[in-house]
Every structure is written in structure tokens, then in C-alpha cells.
Amino acid sequence: MKIRMNDNYRLLEKNYLFSEVARRVACYREAHPEARVLRLSVGDVTLPLPTVVTRAMAAAVEEMASEETFRGYAPEAGYDFLLEAIRSYYLRFGVELATSEIFASDGAKSDVANLSELFGQNLVAIPDPVYPVYLDSNRMLGREVVFVPATEENDYLPGPVALEDALGHAVEGAIIYLCSPNNPTGAVYGRAGLAAWVDFARATGSLIIFDSAYEAFITGDFPHSIFEIEGAEECAIEVASLSKTAGFTGTRCSWTVVPEGLEAEGLSLNEMWLRRQTTKFNGVPYVVQRGAEAALSDEGIAECRELVAYYRENAQIIASTLEERGVAFTGGTQSPYLWLTCPGGLGSWEFFDLLLEKAQVVGTPGAGFGSFGEGHFRLTSFGSRETTIEACERLRCIL
Ligand code: PLP
């Protein structure tokens, strides 16, 4: 063919992190068909959907079977009933939103990646380590990226000074990604930490893209939403998801909050995102939106808390195994992830291969989340209790 290609793709790692993990596991399985491989790797949930959700979805399926109640294309930003449910959910954190600021979607992954379409060539600041989609989606568009190190020294919670240090000069008009609770480190920003970012963004004319995918795992007095911080509505967009909160990884429902007042170069970000979504997205299926509405009801939230409590107990089981074996780690309390330092100074892919070979346990190499993740490793608490216990027994033997 003689077509021109997007050269930015050449800058990407050959495989997306979790595809590479899956590829290595598949190779191992092929060579050892008898092995029972246990996964504490991809951040996918294992418990079924809350009953209140499946009931609501079953009722919605019935509606689709009748001519009077059948629904076709959904409104691109979501049905009013769901937008209202999301609005009420935020009121629990003391955040008042207008439904016009909420855009229901089929995943935080796609939203967080698609948002970069709205911007021109700005400096993009990405914590390191973090969810790889922020980097890859910006690389695909040829954006200049600065990595903000999240290390033991700053408790994995870098502030604006870390960004300025990494850049070596003052920041102006940057797009800053924040993920709290963080994937993979499990670190969560307190109010003061987030307020520092909000003040910085306002002072430098920057925009924060805040990913709160793991908000449901917060137990202490930490902000669940960046909009709990004064002034955030002037400088932040928030992406949230029911994937980890309500077990929606295979059902797909999320939302993005774009405050009405956000504006740059005479363009409203809210209007642009609406324009983008109405052009390129045809809405979350009706049945799923009814399920999401149910997940955000009082009954749904209570059931979701049970799911989260189950995963939290798994995290405790993993944490006590690591403590017992003297492996340094962080996370696992406000997030489903445990972030450990690879024992014996091993590199993270070396440790990945070792665990797979010796224990048939799969985790995620820290280096896949950024260069500051090298020498670290992520284990998830999203497995079944049985898998978690067995994996920990195996870890005990080899660590
Ligand atoms: N944001 C973070 C930080 C994640 O870790 C994930 C999934 O692992 C997502 C977003 C994706 O969420 P969704 O399933 O809604 O696309």
C-alpha cells in the first residue's frame, strides 16, 4: 500500500502491557499444559454483578421485548434517569453537579484516551508509574510527555514540585493526569495533596484529568472526587467508572464530568466533549444504563460495598503473606492493588518470569506502568478467595 501511516505508533511498546502479560502466560501454558496458573495480574473483577443490578437489567430486557417499551439509540450523553443517579451519587461527597456536566459512557479507558482529542499540542504530565493508557493515547497523537516520578520518597504521591523538577522549568498550560487511588501503587491523595494540584493547575492555566476509577475502595477521609476540592471546577475533568465499583468490567458503564465553566481559547470543553461524543459515540445500551442506575441506588451501593469488602479481605490476605516473608510493599488498603518491591533486587519482568516459572502465579511487572515502576510488581486482590489463598501459599514457598 502507498498510504501514509501515523508514525506515532512506532513510539509505542509493541504490545499493550496486559496483552504482553497474556502472551507470556500463553507461551508458558503451551510449554506446560498441565500447570494450573493462578492470576493476580489484570485488574479484572471476579465476583458477579450485584443482584439489584441484574434484576434491573432483566426488567430492562423485558422492556426491549415489547413494542411499547422498546428503545433504540440511547441519548449519547446518557438517559436522564442515569444522569440523575450519578448526580445523586456525587451529592454523597458533597459535590453538586448539573446533569449537563455528566456524560455517561462505555468505559473510563475509552474516555480517558478520547479526551486527548480535544486538545492541541500541550505539554502532557503523567505520573510514573500509572495506568498505561494515559501515555499510550498521548503518544498516539504525538504529544510531548513529561513523567512525574511517584517514588517511595514522595510516598508515591508526587505534587506539583515533582512536575517542575522533572521539567526543569516553569509549567504553563499543561494537561496533567492524576489517578487516585492510584493504579498501580494504591496511593491515594489526601485533601491537601489534591488541593496543591488544583491550586497549581489554576495558577498555571493547566487542566487536570482526574481518574477516580478506584474511588469505591477509599475507606478513610480522602476525597472520592476532585470536585470535593475548591476551585477544581475551574481546572479539572473527572473520569469515573462502575467497572471496579460494581463489577461492570464486562458490562461497560462509566462517566466523565466536564464542568460547564471550563474554557480555553474561546472554546467550551463541555460543548466540545458533547460534540465529540455525539459525533463518535452512540450511547451506552439502555439495558446497561438501567443496571448502572440500580448500582447507584442505596440498595446497589450497599451491595457494591460488599463486593469491595470481599476484595479488601483478599488484599489483606496478600498483605499478610508479604509481611510474613519480609517483602516491602505499599497499597492494598485504599485500593485493590499491592505494589511490592521485587525481592533480591530483581527487575520487574525477571520477577514476573520467576513467579510464573516457580509458582505459576501471574502478577504485573511494575516496569509496564512506567520506568519508575522498574524493580516493582503489582498484585491484585480481584481474584476469587480460593485463588488468592492458593496463590499466597505458593508465594510463601518461593519468596
Ligand atoms: N482507569 C484506571 C486507572 C484503570 O485502572 C482502569 C482499568 O483497569 C480503567 C480506568 C478502565 O476502566 P473501564 O473498565 O471503565 O474502561
XYZ file of C-alpha atoms and ligand atoms in Angstrom:
415
model
C 0.000 0.000 0.000
C 1.089 3.588 -0.526
C -0.891 5.269 2.219
C 0.756 7.405 4.898
C 0.611 5.979 8.417
C 0.513 7.513 11.884
C 4.220 7.339 12.725
C 3.486 7.966 16.378
C 2.527 4.299 16.645
C 6.201 3.482 16.120
C 6.892 5.063 19.516
C 4.619 2.630 21.341
C 5.717 -0.559 23.017
C 4.937 -3.412 20.629
C 2.203 -4.791 22.883
C -0.112 -3.124 25.346
C 1.082 -4.147 28.849
C -1.691 -6.623 29.614
C -1.501 -8.167 26.145
C 2.201 -8.813 26.761
C 1.410 -10.424 30.124
C -1.232 -12.597 28.427
C 1.215 -13.522 25.643
C 3.879 -14.689 28.109
C 1.313 -16.690 30.087
C 0.017 -18.315 26.894
C 3.603 -19.322 25.937
C 4.129 -20.800 29.396
C 0.844 -22.709 29.198
C 1.717 -24.101 25.818
C 5.010 -25.417 27.187
C 3.404 -26.648 30.440
C -0.156 -27.727 29.604
C -0.505 -29.466 32.986
C 0.269 -26.312 35.019
C -2.500 -24.579 36.948
C -1.676 -20.928 36.511
C -3.160 -18.520 39.061
C -3.706 -14.924 38.066
C -3.248 -11.979 40.344
C -2.498 -9.781 37.382
C -5.047 -7.951 35.229
C -7.329 -5.672 37.219
C -10.441 -7.603 36.274
C -13.092 -8.436 38.828
C -14.297 -11.968 39.541
C -17.475 -11.573 41.612
C -20.808 -11.437 39.754
C -22.881 -8.286 39.378
C -24.968 -7.174 42.377
C -28.443 -8.750 42.367
C -30.126 -5.362 42.272
C -28.242 -4.692 39.025
C -29.089 -7.964 37.309
C -32.747 -7.583 38.349
C -32.884 -4.112 36.837
C -31.173 -5.331 33.676
C -33.547 -8.312 33.358
C -36.532 -5.950 33.660
C -34.970 -3.709 31.001
C -34.504 -6.700 28.688
C -38.236 -7.405 29.082
C -38.972 -3.807 28.087
C -36.898 -4.295 24.950
C -39.108 -7.279 24.048
C -42.258 -5.207 23.789
C -43.160 -2.714 21.064
C -44.492 -0.163 23.583
C -41.350 -0.082 25.716
C -38.626 -0.917 23.181
C -35.778 1.631 22.941
C -33.446 2.304 20.047
C -30.434 4.611 20.102
C -29.844 5.990 23.567
C -29.067 9.697 24.056
C -25.297 9.993 23.518
C -24.678 11.501 26.962
C -26.995 9.067 28.765
C -30.659 8.808 29.741
C -31.855 11.351 32.290
C -32.553 8.596 34.822
C -28.868 7.603 34.818
C -27.534 11.167 34.812
C -29.783 11.885 37.803
C -28.495 8.758 39.588
C -24.893 9.888 39.004
C -25.751 13.416 40.154
C -27.203 11.994 43.388
C -24.147 9.784 43.855
C -21.912 12.881 43.858
C -24.130 14.568 46.430
C -22.912 11.877 48.865
C -19.461 13.502 48.612
C -20.935 16.997 48.893
C -20.389 17.654 45.178
C -23.175 19.377 43.249
C -23.150 18.793 39.523
C -25.586 19.716 36.768
C -26.677 16.734 34.683
C -25.396 18.623 31.619
C -21.890 18.224 33.074
C -22.159 14.417 33.191
C -21.542 12.224 30.143
C -22.306 8.527 30.536
C -20.024 6.284 28.538
C -18.974 2.709 27.965
C -15.666 2.890 29.774
C -13.198 5.087 31.574
C -10.487 3.627 29.345
C -12.011 4.964 26.157
C -12.989 8.298 27.715
C -9.611 8.971 29.247
C -7.980 8.162 25.901
C -10.527 10.030 23.759
C -10.346 13.205 25.831
C -6.889 13.903 24.395
C -8.607 14.619 21.052
C -9.943 17.882 22.462
C -6.541 19.460 22.916
C -3.816 20.802 20.716
C -0.110 20.333 21.340
C 0.284 20.970 25.065
C 2.772 19.592 27.489
C 1.294 16.414 28.976
C 2.278 15.481 32.535
C 1.850 11.853 33.500
C 2.645 10.277 36.859
C 5.115 7.427 36.648
C 4.123 4.671 37.339
C 0.472 4.832 36.320
C -2.257 3.225 34.182
C -0.547 2.975 30.762
C -3.482 4.324 28.738
C -2.640 7.966 29.542
C 0.789 7.656 27.990
C -0.122 5.480 25.025
C -3.122 7.581 23.996
C -0.995 10.751 24.057
C 1.872 9.053 22.267
C -0.551 8.019 19.523
C -1.189 11.735 18.959
C 2.484 12.694 19.090
C 2.228 14.680 22.293
C 5.203 15.846 24.337
C 5.123 13.984 27.646
C 6.867 14.688 30.929
C 6.882 11.958 33.551
C 6.271 12.899 37.167
C 8.074 10.360 39.357
C 5.961 8.668 42.015
C 8.514 7.085 44.309
C 8.952 5.852 47.838
C 10.490 9.270 48.669
C 7.235 11.099 47.921
C 5.041 8.256 49.220
C 4.037 7.596 45.597
C 2.075 10.858 45.665
C 4.019 13.376 43.613
C 2.999 17.013 43.871
C 3.497 19.967 41.514
C 7.105 20.434 42.675
C 7.935 16.964 41.327
C 6.490 18.035 37.975
C 8.512 21.255 37.872
C 11.650 19.382 38.911
C 11.091 16.800 36.182
C 10.529 19.506 33.597
C 13.352 21.769 34.736
C 11.357 24.964 34.146
C 8.017 26.563 34.981
C 4.834 24.959 33.686
C 2.242 26.755 31.597
C -0.912 25.284 30.155
C -0.213 21.596 30.745
C -2.577 18.640 30.685
C -1.977 16.861 33.991
C -3.195 13.312 34.610
C -3.892 12.216 38.178
C -5.142 8.820 39.273
C -6.292 8.447 42.889
C -6.393 5.821 44.309
C -3.518 5.113 42.006
C -3.168 2.156 39.730
C -0.684 0.511 40.302
C 0.737 1.867 43.593
C -2.523 2.058 45.566
C -1.523 5.514 46.860
C -4.397 7.933 47.437
C -4.219 11.732 47.624
C -5.469 13.482 50.729
C -7.274 16.810 50.522
C -4.106 18.870 50.911
C -2.302 16.892 48.192
C -5.146 17.337 45.713
C -5.643 20.973 46.669
C -1.973 21.597 45.838
C -2.570 20.224 42.336
C -5.769 22.225 41.893
C -4.065 25.469 43.006
C -1.157 24.725 40.710
C -3.416 23.993 37.734
C -5.316 27.250 38.271
C -2.118 29.254 38.670
C -0.513 27.804 35.538
C -3.585 27.632 33.293
C -3.378 23.842 33.249
C -6.073 21.198 33.086
C -6.240 18.141 35.363
C -7.711 14.911 34.059
C -8.617 13.065 37.231
C -9.230 9.327 37.067
C -11.284 8.088 40.012
C -11.829 4.514 38.757
C -10.954 3.089 42.208
C -12.833 5.623 44.301
C -15.083 2.929 45.825
C -12.050 1.416 47.578
C -11.463 4.518 49.686
C -12.220 3.932 53.358
C -10.516 6.821 55.135
C -11.001 10.562 54.938
C -9.755 11.005 51.384
C -11.507 12.799 48.532
C -13.544 10.479 46.304
C -13.841 13.156 43.634
C -11.561 16.026 42.652
C -14.636 18.247 42.738
C -14.553 17.985 46.539
C -11.617 20.403 46.250
C -12.426 24.090 45.984
C -11.715 25.514 42.558
C -11.484 22.128 40.801
C -14.491 23.015 38.655
C -12.272 25.675 37.064
C -9.478 23.310 36.074
C -10.482 19.640 36.125
C -12.294 16.908 34.267
C -13.111 13.669 36.094
C -13.419 10.188 34.651
C -15.184 7.574 36.785
C -16.292 4.009 36.213
C -18.551 1.282 37.529
C -16.046 -1.374 36.428
C -14.346 -1.836 39.779
C -17.110 -0.361 41.925
C -19.928 -2.604 40.738
C -18.252 -5.362 38.730
C -19.032 -3.725 35.356
C -15.769 -4.666 33.580
C -17.732 -6.821 31.134
C -20.960 -4.818 31.284
C -19.377 -1.424 30.497
C -20.587 1.780 32.020
C -18.634 4.826 33.142
C -18.966 8.578 33.056
C -16.975 11.738 32.562
C -17.683 15.028 34.305
C -16.822 18.123 32.280
C -17.736 21.292 34.214
C -19.681 23.915 32.260
C -17.194 26.667 33.093
C -14.080 25.044 31.581
C -12.908 27.111 28.659
C -9.726 27.675 26.678
C -9.092 29.737 23.543
C -12.772 30.674 23.480
C -13.899 27.045 23.312
C -16.030 25.355 25.957
C -14.672 21.930 26.907
C -18.148 20.764 27.850
C -19.520 21.702 24.417
C -16.534 20.137 22.679
C -16.907 16.869 24.575
C -20.625 16.805 23.765
C -19.781 17.452 20.110
C -17.182 14.701 20.174
C -19.450 12.179 21.841
C -22.481 12.939 19.666
C -20.302 12.502 16.580
C -18.289 9.435 17.536
C -20.309 7.597 20.188
C -23.824 6.217 20.069
C -24.542 5.849 23.754
C -24.485 3.182 26.438
C -27.100 0.431 25.843
C -30.420 1.038 27.610
C -30.215 -2.265 29.492
C -26.771 -1.366 30.836
C -27.887 2.123 31.849
C -30.724 0.602 33.880
C -28.163 -1.686 35.545
C -25.926 1.310 36.274
C -28.835 3.258 37.718
C -29.544 0.312 40.040
C -25.856 0.094 41.067
C -26.041 3.746 42.164
C -29.234 3.308 44.192
C -28.999 2.924 48.002
C -29.508 -0.828 47.688
C -26.970 -1.020 44.857
C -24.349 0.944 46.768
C -24.810 -1.378 49.763
C -24.284 -4.438 47.531
C -21.265 -2.823 45.857
C -19.736 -2.207 49.285
C -19.965 -5.952 49.935
C -18.080 -6.661 46.718
C -15.389 -4.179 47.633
C -15.161 -5.610 51.174
C -14.539 -9.061 49.712
C -11.661 -7.780 47.567
C -10.312 -5.832 50.514
C -10.132 -9.047 52.517
C -8.220 -10.639 49.643
C -5.814 -7.693 49.787
C -5.313 -8.334 53.497
C -4.507 -11.989 52.803
C -1.880 -10.981 50.244
C -0.549 -8.240 52.532
C -0.038 -10.617 55.453
C 1.803 -13.076 53.193
C 4.152 -10.328 52.017
C 4.680 -9.101 55.579
C 5.432 -12.625 56.749
C 8.036 -13.064 54.007
C 9.572 -9.641 54.623
C 8.666 -8.257 51.204
C 8.298 -4.469 51.208
C 5.025 -3.253 49.722
C 2.528 -0.453 49.742
C -1.187 -0.200 48.830
C -3.931 -2.745 49.406
C -5.894 -0.640 51.883
C -7.475 2.131 49.792
C -7.142 0.230 46.547
C -7.309 -3.316 45.195
C -3.610 -3.235 44.304
C -0.492 -4.147 46.249
C 2.718 -2.642 44.979
C 5.749 -4.554 46.058
C 9.480 -4.130 45.724
C 10.862 -7.121 43.847
C 12.932 -9.165 46.292
C 16.657 -9.658 45.701
C 16.909 -6.566 43.511
C 15.245 -8.362 40.599
C 13.894 -6.424 37.641
C 10.131 -6.500 37.354
C 9.954 -8.720 34.251
C 12.580 -11.005 35.828
C 10.381 -11.321 38.892
C 7.360 -11.900 36.646
C 9.124 -14.807 34.913
C 10.337 -16.193 38.242
C 6.843 -16.222 39.765
C 5.402 -17.799 36.647
C 8.094 -20.482 36.427
C 8.394 -21.336 40.101
C 4.909 -20.719 41.442
C 2.678 -20.461 38.373
C 1.418 -17.179 39.769
C 0.910 -14.240 37.428
C 1.294 -10.640 38.527
C 2.011 -7.455 36.601
C 5.565 -6.136 36.179
C 5.914 -2.624 37.533
C 8.022 -1.521 34.557
C 4.893 -1.812 32.406
C 3.439 1.185 34.267
C 6.446 3.423 33.628
C 10.192 3.448 34.128
C 9.838 4.346 37.818
C 7.879 1.100 38.180
C 11.020 -0.900 37.385
C 12.001 -3.117 40.321
C 8.381 -3.241 41.450
C 5.489 -5.590 40.913
C 1.699 -5.315 41.164
C -0.574 -7.960 42.651
C -4.345 -7.550 42.576
C -6.970 -8.549 45.086
C -9.593 -9.067 42.377
C -9.137 -12.854 42.294
C -11.514 -15.307 43.942
C -10.821 -16.077 47.627
C -9.727 -19.572 46.648
C -7.249 -18.332 44.028
C -5.904 -15.671 46.372
C -5.308 -18.149 49.197
C -3.684 -20.710 46.945
C -1.531 -18.101 45.220
C -0.388 -16.836 48.628
C 0.518 -20.353 49.723
C 2.669 -20.703 46.628
C 4.217 -17.274 47.172
C 5.058 -18.234 50.740
C 7.083 -21.167 49.406
C 9.184 -19.202 46.964
C 9.604 -15.758 48.492
N -8.704 3.902 34.858
C -7.859 3.155 35.573
C -6.899 3.814 36.474
C -7.879 1.763 35.451
O -7.021 1.027 36.151
C -8.820 1.154 34.573
C -8.868 -0.302 34.406
O -8.121 -1.079 34.890
C -9.658 1.967 33.861
C -9.593 3.339 34.012
C -10.619 1.385 32.873
O -11.906 1.400 33.315
P -13.095 0.925 32.392
O -13.292 -0.531 32.630
O -14.253 1.758 32.836
O -12.730 1.200 30.965
